[in-house]
GROMACS .gro file of C-alpha atoms in nm:
model
  384
    1MET     CA    1  -3.617  -1.165   0.181
    2ILE     CA    2  -3.466  -1.490   0.057
    3THR     CA    3  -3.387  -1.472  -0.315
    4GLY     CA    4  -3.225  -1.810  -0.369
    5ILE     CA    5  -3.104  -2.130  -0.210
    6LYS     CA    6  -2.849  -2.391  -0.312
    7VAL     CA    7  -2.781  -2.721  -0.139
    8ARG     CA    8  -2.568  -3.028  -0.192
    9ASN     CA    9  -2.614  -3.363  -0.021
   10PHE     CA   10  -2.948  -3.311   0.160
   11LYS     CA   11  -3.166  -3.620   0.104
   12SER     CA   12  -3.279  -3.615  -0.263
   13LEU     CA   13  -3.137  -3.264  -0.306
   14SER     CA   14  -2.793  -3.380  -0.415
   15ASP     CA   15  -2.714  -3.070  -0.621
   16PHE     CA   16  -3.020  -2.850  -0.606
   17SER     CA   17  -3.107  -2.483  -0.637
   18LEU     CA   18  -3.409  -2.253  -0.633
   19LEU     CA   19  -3.316  -1.914  -0.774
   20ASP     CA   20  -3.488  -1.578  -0.830
   21LEU     CA   21  -3.742  -1.642  -0.556
   22PRO     CA   22  -4.021  -1.381  -0.543
   23PRO     CA   23  -4.226  -1.285  -0.234
   24PHE     CA   24  -4.477  -1.559  -0.324
   25SER     CA   25  -4.372  -1.887  -0.486
   26CYS     CA   26  -4.539  -2.218  -0.558
   27LEU     CA   27  -4.387  -2.564  -0.604
   28ILE     CA   28  -4.558  -2.821  -0.826
   29GLY     CA   29  -4.462  -3.171  -0.933
   30LEU     CA   30  -4.561  -3.534  -0.920
   31ASN     CA   31  -4.591  -3.723  -0.594
   32GLY     CA   32  -4.239  -3.817  -0.495
   33SER     CA   33  -4.073  -3.530  -0.683
   34GLY     CA   34  -3.920  -3.378  -0.368
   35LYS     CA   35  -4.157  -3.098  -0.267
   36THR     CA   36  -4.175  -3.211   0.094
   37THR     CA   37  -3.797  -3.247   0.101
   38VAL     CA   38  -3.762  -2.881   0.002
   39LEU     CA   39  -4.001  -2.792   0.285
   40GLN     CA   40  -3.782  -2.990   0.523
   41LEU     CA   41  -3.471  -2.814   0.393
   42PHE     CA   42  -3.611  -2.471   0.480
   43ASP     CA   43  -3.713  -2.601   0.821
   44PHE     CA   44  -3.363  -2.743   0.869
   45ILE     CA   45  -3.197  -2.408   0.797
   46GLY     CA   46  -3.431  -2.232   1.038
   47GLN     CA   47  -3.347  -2.484   1.310
   48LEU     CA   48  -2.973  -2.426   1.260
   49MET     CA   49  -3.018  -2.061   1.352
   50HIS     CA   50  -3.180  -2.169   1.679
   51GLY     CA   51  -2.880  -2.381   1.771
   52ARG     CA   52  -3.034  -2.714   1.683
   53GLY     CA   53  -2.841  -2.976   1.493
   54GLU     CA   54  -3.134  -3.217   1.483
   55MET     CA   55  -3.485  -3.186   1.345
   56ARG     CA   56  -3.810  -3.381   1.347
   57GLY     CA   57  -3.653  -3.653   1.561
   58TRP     CA   58  -3.421  -3.761   1.279
   59ASN     CA   59  -3.062  -3.868   1.317
   60PRO     CA   60  -2.858  -3.605   1.124
   61THR     CA   61  -2.688  -3.884   0.928
   62GLU     CA   62  -3.030  -3.964   0.778
   63LEU     CA   63  -3.024  -3.628   0.601
   64ILE     CA   64  -2.733  -3.723   0.374
   65THR     CA   65  -2.816  -3.806   0.012
   66GLY     CA   66  -2.850  -4.182  -0.030
   67GLY     CA   67  -2.531  -4.345  -0.155
   68SER     CA   68  -2.313  -4.047  -0.068
   69ARG     CA   69  -2.001  -4.101   0.140
   70ALA     CA   70  -1.978  -3.733   0.230
   71ARG     CA   71  -2.045  -3.629   0.589
   72THR     CA   72  -2.137  -3.268   0.517
   73ILE     CA   73  -2.437  -3.084   0.373
   74HIS     CA   74  -2.335  -2.772   0.182
   75LEU     CA   75  -2.573  -2.476   0.202
   76THR     CA   76  -2.591  -2.133   0.038
   77VAL     CA   77  -2.876  -1.888   0.093
   78SER     CA   78  -2.898  -1.560  -0.098
   79LEU     CA   79  -3.082  -1.270   0.067
   80LEU     CA   80  -3.202  -0.920  -0.012
   81ILE     CA   81  -3.197  -0.697   0.296
   82ASP     CA   82  -3.257  -0.321   0.273
   83ASP     CA   83  -3.175  -0.326  -0.101
   84LYS     CA   84  -2.844  -0.503  -0.035
   85HIS     CA   85  -2.767  -0.851  -0.170
   86LEU     CA   86  -2.593  -1.083   0.076
   87SER     CA   87  -2.527  -1.455   0.101
   88TRP     CA   88  -2.475  -1.703   0.382
   89HIS     CA   89  -2.262  -2.011   0.316
   90GLY     CA   90  -2.154  -2.309   0.517
   91ALA     CA   91  -2.128  -2.686   0.550
   92PHE     CA   92  -2.320  -2.885   0.811
   93ASN     CA   93  -2.117  -3.168   0.962
   94VAL     CA   94  -2.363  -3.447   1.042
   95ASP     CA   95  -2.128  -3.608   1.294
   96LYS     CA   96  -2.065  -3.288   1.491
   97LYS     CA   97  -2.423  -3.164   1.431
   98ARG     CA   98  -2.302  -2.814   1.351
   99MET     CA   99  -2.209  -2.577   1.073
  100GLU     CA  100  -1.847  -2.539   0.970
  101ASN     CA  101  -1.671  -2.274   0.760
  102GLU     CA  102  -1.966  -2.035   0.780
  103GLN     CA  103  -1.946  -1.712   0.582
  104ILE     CA  104  -2.162  -1.407   0.527
  105ARG     CA  105  -2.069  -1.170   0.248
  106PHE     CA  106  -2.205  -0.901   0.021
  107ASP     CA  107  -2.255  -0.978  -0.347
  108ASN     CA  108  -1.945  -0.772  -0.431
  109GLY     CA  109  -1.741  -1.035  -0.244
  110SER     CA  110  -1.662  -0.835   0.069
  111GLU     CA  111  -1.685  -1.055   0.377
  112LEU     CA  112  -1.874  -0.971   0.694
  113PHE     CA  113  -1.832  -1.296   0.882
  114LYS     CA  114  -1.625  -1.609   0.833
  115VAL     CA  115  -1.479  -1.899   1.022
  116GLU     CA  116  -1.121  -1.994   0.935
  117ALA     CA  117  -1.004  -2.353   0.976
  118GLY     CA  118  -1.285  -2.415   1.224
  119ARG     CA  119  -1.095  -2.228   1.494
  120THR     CA  120  -1.095  -1.854   1.425
  121LEU     CA  121  -1.394  -1.626   1.380
  122VAL     CA  122  -1.335  -1.316   1.170
  123MET     CA  123  -1.596  -1.039   1.177
  124GLN     CA  124  -1.524  -0.746   0.950
  125GLY     CA  125  -1.547  -0.413   1.135
  126GLU     CA  126  -1.545  -0.065   0.985
  127ASN     CA  127  -1.166  -0.043   1.017
  128ASN     CA  128  -0.992  -0.366   1.117
  129PRO     CA  129  -1.129  -0.721   1.125
  130ASP     CA  130  -1.219  -0.854   1.469
  131ARG     CA  131  -1.060  -1.199   1.517
  132LYS     CA  132  -1.166  -1.439   1.793
  133ASP     CA  133  -1.057  -1.786   1.891
  134ILE     CA  134  -1.365  -2.014   1.888
  135ALA     CA  135  -1.191  -2.350   1.922
  136PHE     CA  136  -1.325  -2.381   2.277
  137LEU     CA  137  -1.689  -2.326   2.180
  138ASN     CA  138  -1.922  -2.622   2.202
  139TYR     CA  139  -2.230  -2.550   1.992
  140GLN     CA  140  -2.484  -2.714   1.765
  141GLY     CA  141  -2.640  -2.579   1.448
  142SER     CA  142  -2.506  -2.245   1.329
  143LEU     CA  143  -2.232  -2.056   1.512
  144LEU     CA  144  -2.454  -1.750   1.474
  145SER     CA  145  -2.693  -1.902   1.728
  146SER     CA  146  -2.423  -1.895   1.999
  147LEU     CA  147  -2.289  -1.542   1.952
  148LYS     CA  148  -2.388  -1.200   2.076
  149ILE     CA  149  -2.402  -1.008   1.750
  150SER     CA  150  -2.385  -0.630   1.728
  151ASP     CA  151  -2.322  -0.585   1.356
  152PRO     CA  152  -2.662  -0.496   1.201
  153TRP     CA  153  -2.598  -0.682   0.873
  154ILE     CA  154  -2.490  -1.005   1.039
  155LEU     CA  155  -2.780  -0.980   1.282
  156SER     CA  156  -3.026  -0.923   0.996
  157VAL     CA  157  -2.902  -1.234   0.813
  158LYS     CA  158  -2.931  -1.443   1.128
  159ASN     CA  159  -3.282  -1.314   1.205
  160GLU     CA  160  -3.396  -1.366   0.846
  161LEU     CA  161  -3.286  -1.729   0.847
  162ALA     CA  162  -3.412  -1.790   1.201
  163SER     CA  163  -3.759  -1.674   1.092
  164LEU     CA  164  -3.804  -1.960   0.843
  165LYS     CA  165  -4.115  -2.160   0.933
  166SER     CA  166  -4.236  -2.468   0.747
  167PHE     CA  167  -4.568  -2.641   0.808
  168ASP     CA  168  -4.659  -2.999   0.727
  169LEU     CA  169  -5.012  -3.078   0.616
  170LEU     CA  170  -5.228  -2.896   0.870
  171SER     CA  171  -5.403  -3.169   1.066
  172PRO     CA  172  -5.765  -3.103   1.172
  173ALA     CA  173  -5.708  -3.316   1.483
  174SER     CA  174  -5.410  -3.102   1.581
  175LEU     CA  175  -5.593  -2.778   1.504
  176ARG     CA  176  -5.882  -2.886   1.728
  177SER     CA  177  -5.665  -2.980   2.024
  178ALA     CA  178  -5.655  -2.766   2.337
  179SER     CA  179  -5.322  -2.595   2.398
  180LYS     CA  180  -5.143  -2.352   2.624
  181LYS     CA  181  -5.047  -1.996   2.534
  182SER     CA  182  -4.779  -1.990   2.267
  183ASN     CA  183  -4.633  -1.742   2.019
  184GLU     CA  184  -4.582  -2.017   1.763
  185LEU     CA  185  -4.801  -2.263   1.574
  186GLY     CA  186  -4.678  -2.623   1.557
  187LEU     CA  187  -4.565  -2.800   1.239
  188GLY     CA  188  -4.899  -2.976   1.192
  189GLY     CA  189  -5.115  -2.697   1.333
  190ASP     CA  190  -5.100  -2.796   1.698
  191GLY     CA  191  -5.121  -2.506   1.940
  192LEU     CA  192  -5.376  -2.301   1.743
  193PRO     CA  193  -5.588  -2.194   2.047
  194GLY     CA  194  -5.273  -2.099   2.237
  195PHE     CA  195  -5.140  -1.896   1.945
  196LEU     CA  196  -5.469  -1.713   1.895
  197SER     CA  197  -5.488  -1.636   2.268
  198GLN     CA  198  -5.173  -1.422   2.257
  199LEU     CA  199  -5.296  -1.195   1.975
  200ASP     CA  200  -5.386  -0.845   2.085
  201SER     CA  201  -5.736  -0.704   2.027
  202GLU     CA  202  -5.637  -0.522   1.707
  203GLN     CA  203  -5.481  -0.834   1.557
  204SER     CA  204  -5.779  -1.049   1.656
  205GLU     CA  205  -6.022  -0.802   1.500
  206SER     CA  206  -5.818  -0.782   1.181
  207LEU     CA  207  -5.798  -1.161   1.158
  208MET     CA  208  -6.172  -1.195   1.212
  209ASN     CA  209  -6.245  -0.935   0.943
  210THR     CA  210  -6.036  -1.132   0.694
  211LEU     CA  211  -6.187  -1.464   0.800
  212SER     CA  212  -6.539  -1.327   0.749
  213GLN     CA  213  -6.455  -1.274   0.381
  214PHE     CA  214  -6.429  -1.652   0.354
  215TYR     CA  215  -6.718  -1.738   0.588
  216PRO     CA  216  -6.964  -1.444   0.607
  217ARG     CA  217  -7.185  -1.618   0.865
  218LEU     CA  218  -6.907  -1.614   1.124
  219GLN     CA  219  -6.934  -1.352   1.395
  220ALA     CA  220  -6.629  -1.421   1.610
  221PHE     CA  221  -6.377  -1.672   1.729
  222GLU     CA  222  -6.331  -1.704   2.103
  223ILE     CA  223  -6.077  -1.863   2.332
  224LYS     CA  224  -6.215  -2.052   2.631
  225ARG     CA  225  -5.972  -2.065   2.923
  226ARG     CA  226  -5.955  -2.386   3.121
  227GLN     CA  227  -5.763  -2.507   3.424
  228PHE     CA  228  -5.384  -2.505   3.434
  229GLY     CA  229  -5.351  -2.267   3.140
  230TRP     CA  230  -5.517  -2.485   2.875
  231LYS     CA  231  -5.727  -2.311   2.611
  232ASN     CA  232  -5.996  -2.420   2.366
  233LEU     CA  233  -6.108  -2.257   2.043
  234LEU     CA  234  -6.476  -2.171   1.993
  235ILE     CA  235  -6.650  -2.025   1.688
  236LYS     CA  236  -6.955  -1.802   1.711
  237GLU     CA  237  -7.206  -1.797   1.426
  238TYR     CA  238  -7.571  -1.692   1.414
  239GLN     CA  239  -7.564  -1.617   1.787
  240ARG     CA  240  -7.460  -1.970   1.876
  241THR     CA  241  -7.122  -2.092   1.995
  242VAL     CA  242  -6.970  -2.395   1.824
  243GLN     CA  243  -6.696  -2.609   1.975
  244THR     CA  244  -6.402  -2.723   1.762
  245GLY     CA  245  -6.535  -3.077   1.733
  246HIS     CA  246  -6.817  -2.939   1.517
  247ILE     CA  247  -6.613  -2.688   1.313
  248ASN     CA  248  -6.540  -2.797   0.956
  249ASP     CA  249  -6.183  -2.882   0.860
  250GLY     CA  250  -6.156  -2.615   0.592
  251LEU     CA  251  -6.246  -2.332   0.828
  252LEU     CA  252  -5.985  -2.449   1.078
  253ARG     CA  253  -5.716  -2.464   0.810
  254ILE     CA  254  -5.806  -2.119   0.675
  255LEU     CA  255  -5.800  -1.976   1.028
  256ALA     CA  256  -5.460  -2.133   1.098
  257ILE     CA  257  -5.309  -2.005   0.772
  258LEU     CA  258  -5.447  -1.652   0.805
  259SER     CA  259  -5.336  -1.635   1.169
  260GLN     CA  260  -4.974  -1.658   1.056
  261ARG     CA  261  -4.994  -1.299   0.935
  262TYR     CA  262  -4.932  -1.216   1.299
  263SER     CA  263  -4.651  -1.462   1.367
  264SER     CA  264  -4.288  -1.360   1.410
  265SER     CA  265  -4.185  -1.571   1.111
  266GLY     CA  266  -4.072  -1.381   0.805
  267PHE     CA  267  -4.081  -1.680   0.567
  268LEU     CA  268  -4.374  -1.924   0.574
  269PHE     CA  269  -4.392  -2.254   0.386
  270PHE     CA  270  -4.729  -2.434   0.359
  271ASP     CA  271  -4.763  -2.785   0.217
  272GLU     CA  272  -5.054  -2.869  -0.018
  273ILE     CA  273  -5.225  -2.537   0.038
  274GLU     CA  274  -5.554  -2.651  -0.118
  275ASN     CA  275  -5.589  -2.958   0.104
  276GLY     CA  276  -5.931  -2.979   0.272
  277ILE     CA  277  -6.042  -2.636   0.147
  278ASN     CA  278  -6.361  -2.587  -0.054
  279GLN     CA  279  -6.299  -2.498  -0.419
  280GLU     CA  280  -6.521  -2.191  -0.395
  281ILE     CA  281  -6.285  -2.018  -0.152
  282VAL     CA  282  -5.949  -2.127  -0.296
  283GLN     CA  283  -5.939  -1.810  -0.507
  284LYS     CA  284  -5.974  -1.588  -0.199
  285LEU     CA  285  -5.698  -1.784  -0.027
  286VAL     CA  286  -5.456  -1.749  -0.319
  287GLU     CA  287  -5.527  -1.376  -0.335
  288GLN     CA  288  -5.456  -1.344   0.038
  289LEU     CA  289  -5.133  -1.543   0.016
  290GLN     CA  290  -4.996  -1.320  -0.259
  291ASN     CA  291  -5.038  -1.017  -0.033
  292PHE     CA  292  -4.947  -1.158   0.306
  293ARG     CA  293  -4.838  -0.852   0.495
  294ASP     CA  294  -4.457  -0.821   0.502
  295LYS     CA  295  -4.394  -1.194   0.478
  296GLN     CA  296  -4.248  -1.420   0.212
  297LEU     CA  297  -4.450  -1.731   0.130
  298MET     CA  298  -4.386  -2.060  -0.043
  299VAL     CA  299  -4.654  -2.322  -0.098
  300THR     CA  300  -4.686  -2.659  -0.266
  301THR     CA  301  -4.990  -2.770  -0.462
  302HIS     CA  302  -5.121  -3.050  -0.680
  303SER     CA  303  -5.412  -2.833  -0.793
  304ALA     CA  304  -5.426  -2.671  -1.135
  305GLN     CA  305  -5.709  -2.459  -0.996
  306VAL     CA  306  -5.468  -2.288  -0.755
  307LEU     CA  307  -5.249  -2.187  -1.050
  308ASN     CA  308  -5.548  -2.053  -1.241
  309TYR     CA  309  -5.584  -1.780  -0.979
  310LEU     CA  310  -5.238  -1.644  -1.064
  311ASN     CA  311  -5.209  -1.398  -1.349
  312ASP     CA  312  -4.966  -1.490  -1.628
  313SER     CA  313  -4.693  -1.258  -1.506
  314ALA     CA  314  -4.711  -1.387  -1.148
  315ALA     CA  315  -4.719  -1.748  -1.269
  316ARG     CA  316  -4.403  -1.706  -1.478
  317LYS     CA  317  -4.217  -1.564  -1.179
  318SER     CA  318  -4.348  -1.783  -0.901
  319VAL     CA  319  -4.420  -2.141  -1.016
  320TYR     CA  320  -4.139  -2.398  -0.998
  321LEU     CA  321  -4.160  -2.754  -1.129
  322LEU     CA  322  -3.982  -3.019  -0.923
  323TYR     CA  323  -3.890  -3.348  -1.090
  324GLN     CA  324  -3.659  -3.641  -1.028
  325ASP     CA  325  -3.419  -3.835  -1.245
  326ILE     CA  326  -3.395  -4.214  -1.239
  327GLU     CA  327  -3.150  -4.199  -0.948
  328GLY     CA  328  -3.415  -4.028  -0.736
  329LEU     CA  329  -3.240  -3.690  -0.730
  330THR     CA  330  -3.454  -3.376  -0.737
  331HIS     CA  331  -3.419  -3.087  -0.983
  332ALA     CA  332  -3.618  -2.766  -1.029
  333ARG     CA  333  -3.714  -2.536  -1.316
  334LYS     CA  334  -3.939  -2.235  -1.345
  335PHE     CA  335  -4.238  -2.411  -1.494
  336TYR     CA  336  -4.357  -2.142  -1.733
  337ASP     CA  337  -4.005  -2.074  -1.861
  338ILE     CA  338  -4.000  -2.422  -2.015
  339PRO     CA  339  -4.060  -2.351  -2.388
  340ALA     CA  340  -4.340  -2.603  -2.442
  341VAL     CA  341  -4.528  -2.478  -2.134
  342SER     CA  342  -4.460  -2.114  -2.214
  343GLU     CA  343  -4.627  -2.162  -2.552
  344LEU     CA  344  -4.939  -2.301  -2.385
  345LEU     CA  345  -4.953  -2.000  -2.154
  346GLU     CA  346  -4.989  -1.774  -2.457
  347PHE     CA  347  -5.346  -1.892  -2.517
  348MET     CA  348  -5.466  -2.052  -2.191
  349GLY     CA  349  -5.452  -1.989  -1.817
  350PRO     CA  350  -5.170  -2.111  -1.591
  351GLY     CA  351  -5.376  -2.394  -1.445
  352GLN     CA  352  -5.498  -2.507  -1.786
  353ALA     CA  353  -5.140  -2.510  -1.912
  354MET     CA  354  -5.046  -2.737  -1.622
  355SER     CA  355  -5.344  -2.967  -1.690
  356GLN     CA  356  -5.244  -2.995  -2.057
  357THR     CA  357  -4.886  -3.093  -1.969
  358ASN     CA  358  -4.782  -3.453  -1.908
  359LEU     CA  359  -4.543  -3.402  -1.617
  360ILE     CA  360  -4.395  -3.752  -1.649
  361GLU     CA  361  -4.300  -3.696  -2.013
  362LEU     CA  362  -4.181  -3.343  -1.937
  363ALA     CA  363  -3.950  -3.469  -1.661
  364THR     CA  364  -3.797  -3.719  -1.904
  365GLN     CA  365  -3.744  -3.446  -2.164
  366LEU     CA  366  -3.581  -3.215  -1.910
  367CYS     CA  367  -3.349  -3.493  -1.795
  368GLN     CA  368  -3.250  -3.556  -2.157
  369LYS     CA  369  -3.182  -3.188  -2.217
  370ASP     CA  370  -2.971  -3.157  -1.903
  371ASP     CA  371  -2.798  -3.493  -1.969
  372LEU     CA  372  -2.933  -3.632  -1.641
  373PRO     CA  373  -3.021  -3.996  -1.568
  374GLN     CA  374  -3.371  -4.031  -1.712
  375ASN     CA  375  -3.684  -4.138  -1.529
  376ASP     CA  376  -3.859  -4.460  -1.618
  377ASP     CA  377  -4.091  -4.707  -1.451
  378LYS     CA  378  -3.801  -4.856  -1.254
  379LYS     CA  379  -3.745  -4.547  -1.040
  380SER     CA  380  -3.759  -4.613  -0.667
  381GLY     CA  381  -3.674  -4.451  -0.338
  382THR     CA  382  -3.864  -4.130  -0.413
  383GLU     CA  383  -3.946  -3.864  -0.159
  384ALA     CA  384  -4.267  -3.662  -0.143
   0.00000   0.00000   0.00000
């Protein structure tokens, strides 16, 4: 499980951290506060572990914070694995498209893995460190993606970070599209029929049972096989079969989200979780997301209603406010730890407390308290 993340020099995240992350967390904030940038950051880290130094078709130099002359993005991820606290550190060189000076260590400071001077890999064994010359290696992303790893702790860190999966707004058009068999759902929901087709019968039955709690009239979802390996999604209700062109957007989004219980990803990030979903079933969705098998989830929302379905204790632990200063740099705070908001939570629900809070004024107050450049109407260059 990921317990914290720190980054310097990634887009609007010039000096940014999210700490004390629980199994379920929720990001709120105004449009342009940086929520989507945080989603992209998690996606970026996951791509590094797959040996990719590029993402979403961007030039890596576009990831650098605006105005910065630095050529590196500094990353730290804290993890909890089998009751042990570890951290992964490194700096991504945007020119070389790879991590440099990577380290993995326990919280007591003992090192498991480190790169010295960009040339020597040191992996700590039970007795003596194992040192290897890596100057000849040509790799992108993280060095971990290019190594055969036998140490269980190092392998666990790599696998945990490689299992990060971020989704953009799930597009109904993408969800409806035919696709080939795949063990992964695309960023915008493309590939849904192909992903569902590779579930085994037990997983499909379990998914359908959960889906029927949202839409009781549904009897089954089916995959129609076409030529050349293409597959279409069909829904069966009241003894009739409905093609995807006639399935409502909300059902498709719910199906796509719930299907990720059975993905290989250990950390899932969904943008604007309430988007296109009927208010009457948002509560069921929030309940499901807080108990999502053995996975860690992060979501963004603009909806106070979503927060109302969290109890006070869960809200205090899981809701983070993102806000920007006048220079367009993003900062984060646990929303219900802010004194003025915490007081509201004493006599109203989490969503009501959000509705009663002027987030523009609150951002200005937080910038004043932290001695940051303050927001005003002249702010520009924001990121979603």
